[in-house]
C-alpha angles and dihedrals in degrees: 000000000000093000092046090053092049090050094049097046094043092050092050092051094051093045091051091052092049094049091045092058095052101073092045095051095045086072087072091080115112128182113281097354103085130058134165116226144173116237124194108234129189111327091008094291109160114241116196109225145163130216126208117189132186115269111271094011115161137178092262094068125056122215131193113265128226121189119200120193111199125252122256109292094358123128123240093261090068096106102033095111092052092040089056091051091048092047091050088058094050109275131127105224126197118186121183138184109249113245117276095027130103111322098347114105130242130043132292108276098178095230091317126154094283091054091052091047088050090059091057091046090054090051089049090052094047093051090050098043108030135049091258128144116240091206095056110051126149137176131205140166148152121251107324089019089054093052092049091047093054093047091047090054088059092053106034116053091193088078106094102173136024134190107194109186125189090346140128135253094178114036095186094051088048103056102012102041115152087017087285127127112238095224103188093043093051092044091050093051095041095047093047090048093054092046099047104024149018114269112209123232092262093055092045090053094046093047092048093049091046097051094041092053093234099176091184085071096044095106091049091051092049092048090050091052095047091056086059098046123098091208088069089058096043095124091056093047091051092045092053089049101212116170104249125204116186123193129179145150125255092232100043102151093189102043107017116208099246095079092051092050092050091048092047092056090056097052114103102189129072107312145169133189124200126181125183138170118278144066133275111333093339091115090061099036100094089050090057086059091053095254124133109282131175095213095053092042089058091047091053091049089048092054093041090058101039100035103029100028094236113167096225096143097245090124091056097049122096100275098220109070118182129184111197123225090258138065091284120119129241121304122207125213131181092232142343096259091061087074087069094057093099119034129172123199134205122193128249092207131175129022124292128183126197136182117238131227097046124101107230094200095260110113144149096245130239124319113259093359112063097050091043087059089048091050096054104024104021087239108139122174111290138203134183099242096197090053098050107118107250091208088069104025134052112216130192126169136199124226117278109272118234093201133035114278119218106209107198125170132355123352111212127208124199121183144141119246136186127182137198088224133050094241134042149142130228129183121206122207129189114208134190101224121203128205092275094051098255109145123208114203113251098172144326143190138183130234128194129188133190136185096025121151108250111249094013112120119230134181122253124198113186130178112209117217110282118257147161110228133159114219110204122233112269093034130104136207122245130194113210123186125191136151108239131062126157089224092067142043109245127212103202116139117222112279095015119155127195126207123201118198141169111219116205090236093050111025120199119236150154115239114205122194110228110174117209118255 
């Protein structure tokens, strides 16, 4: 009943957002520049699409082409405001409803082979039916559209530039990180898919196995996810050489930023990585309404340089651009790994034991809501660290910092765990703790284990979700570990107890990235 309620409520929220965008973006139509068309996708499946061309465009002049696959559950009018802006600056823009959603034919493939073939079919159609230039083709999208764009760049060498916003490069690391199902994220996606589209039998099976924790199907689920992950096609993406821009939010509860950062480091062609405050697709949302938006401004500059040859300097800027979760401006870095140049540890000393199956009060918030509040009001989830029940939560704290601490990148946790049961789930939270003990959530991540010998200690290395957070002077950091969080499916047998220790030969610690000024 709980999962059904989550699915229903989540689906309603997403559908409301999608329908809310439609009237606003329809205003993007201008006389003679917009037309709605049907495009034959893979296997003849009809894809509902719209085309926006530059004013006065004719067949004698070729223009760079940008293809925009829609986001999961969004209608084909999603990108009209941005398409109009792009067309006004000289692009032909074709946006299409991904197969299986709304009025497009077929079933939801979740960025499967047919979706990738559809992208190439849309490019074929555009080159044959619009004044677009076959040598200057780009793709972009938010969320689902971002994932499809990256995979298409691995399979179609005509694509010269990509802007993948709030997307994924590793689907397994996104919603199954730490071998833990991200419950609210999967429920949100699944519910929205059922409400606005037609999930195919494969997706229905995978989603059912995922939410029911059927470990006999774990290998099948992982194989399914890998086929839909750009990181698995990295060699082809690098060989094709498309210029790749990746943008995401620090608090993305569907596609957390770590997997994008890891993928970025492995790209060998022109590349750019941008992280901002917010949750899934909230960093791009105002741009979809036609309002000023940093993410879309960067995407336009990216295409202007790599598709039109404009010398706008974006290729000379530091390629990693981070906006902290504060009022601070953007910070540029030469690469992601430079954030690891200066790390500071605090010990997880002593031995702490906690009972499983009880929520201590520490949690990662609510999907799509908590990090949205953090984005606009700097109000992340909070907990009173001194009042957390120690029977259900392990708590360790750093010293009080005399100067502000600029946490940038991925906080790493190393500890030793033993359990009274062979399976279990733990969730680690990093808090910024003020003088009165109120902790503001900096980051979190889950970890699940199976087939462990009860009572036998084992090492755990856990990367928390990457972030950029400023800890004020006079505050300290606290690591809290418990076993229940509404964001995730937990695997704690009744009566389980976890023990955290710090052997002399293998001390436990938290490693915090603190880049130099």
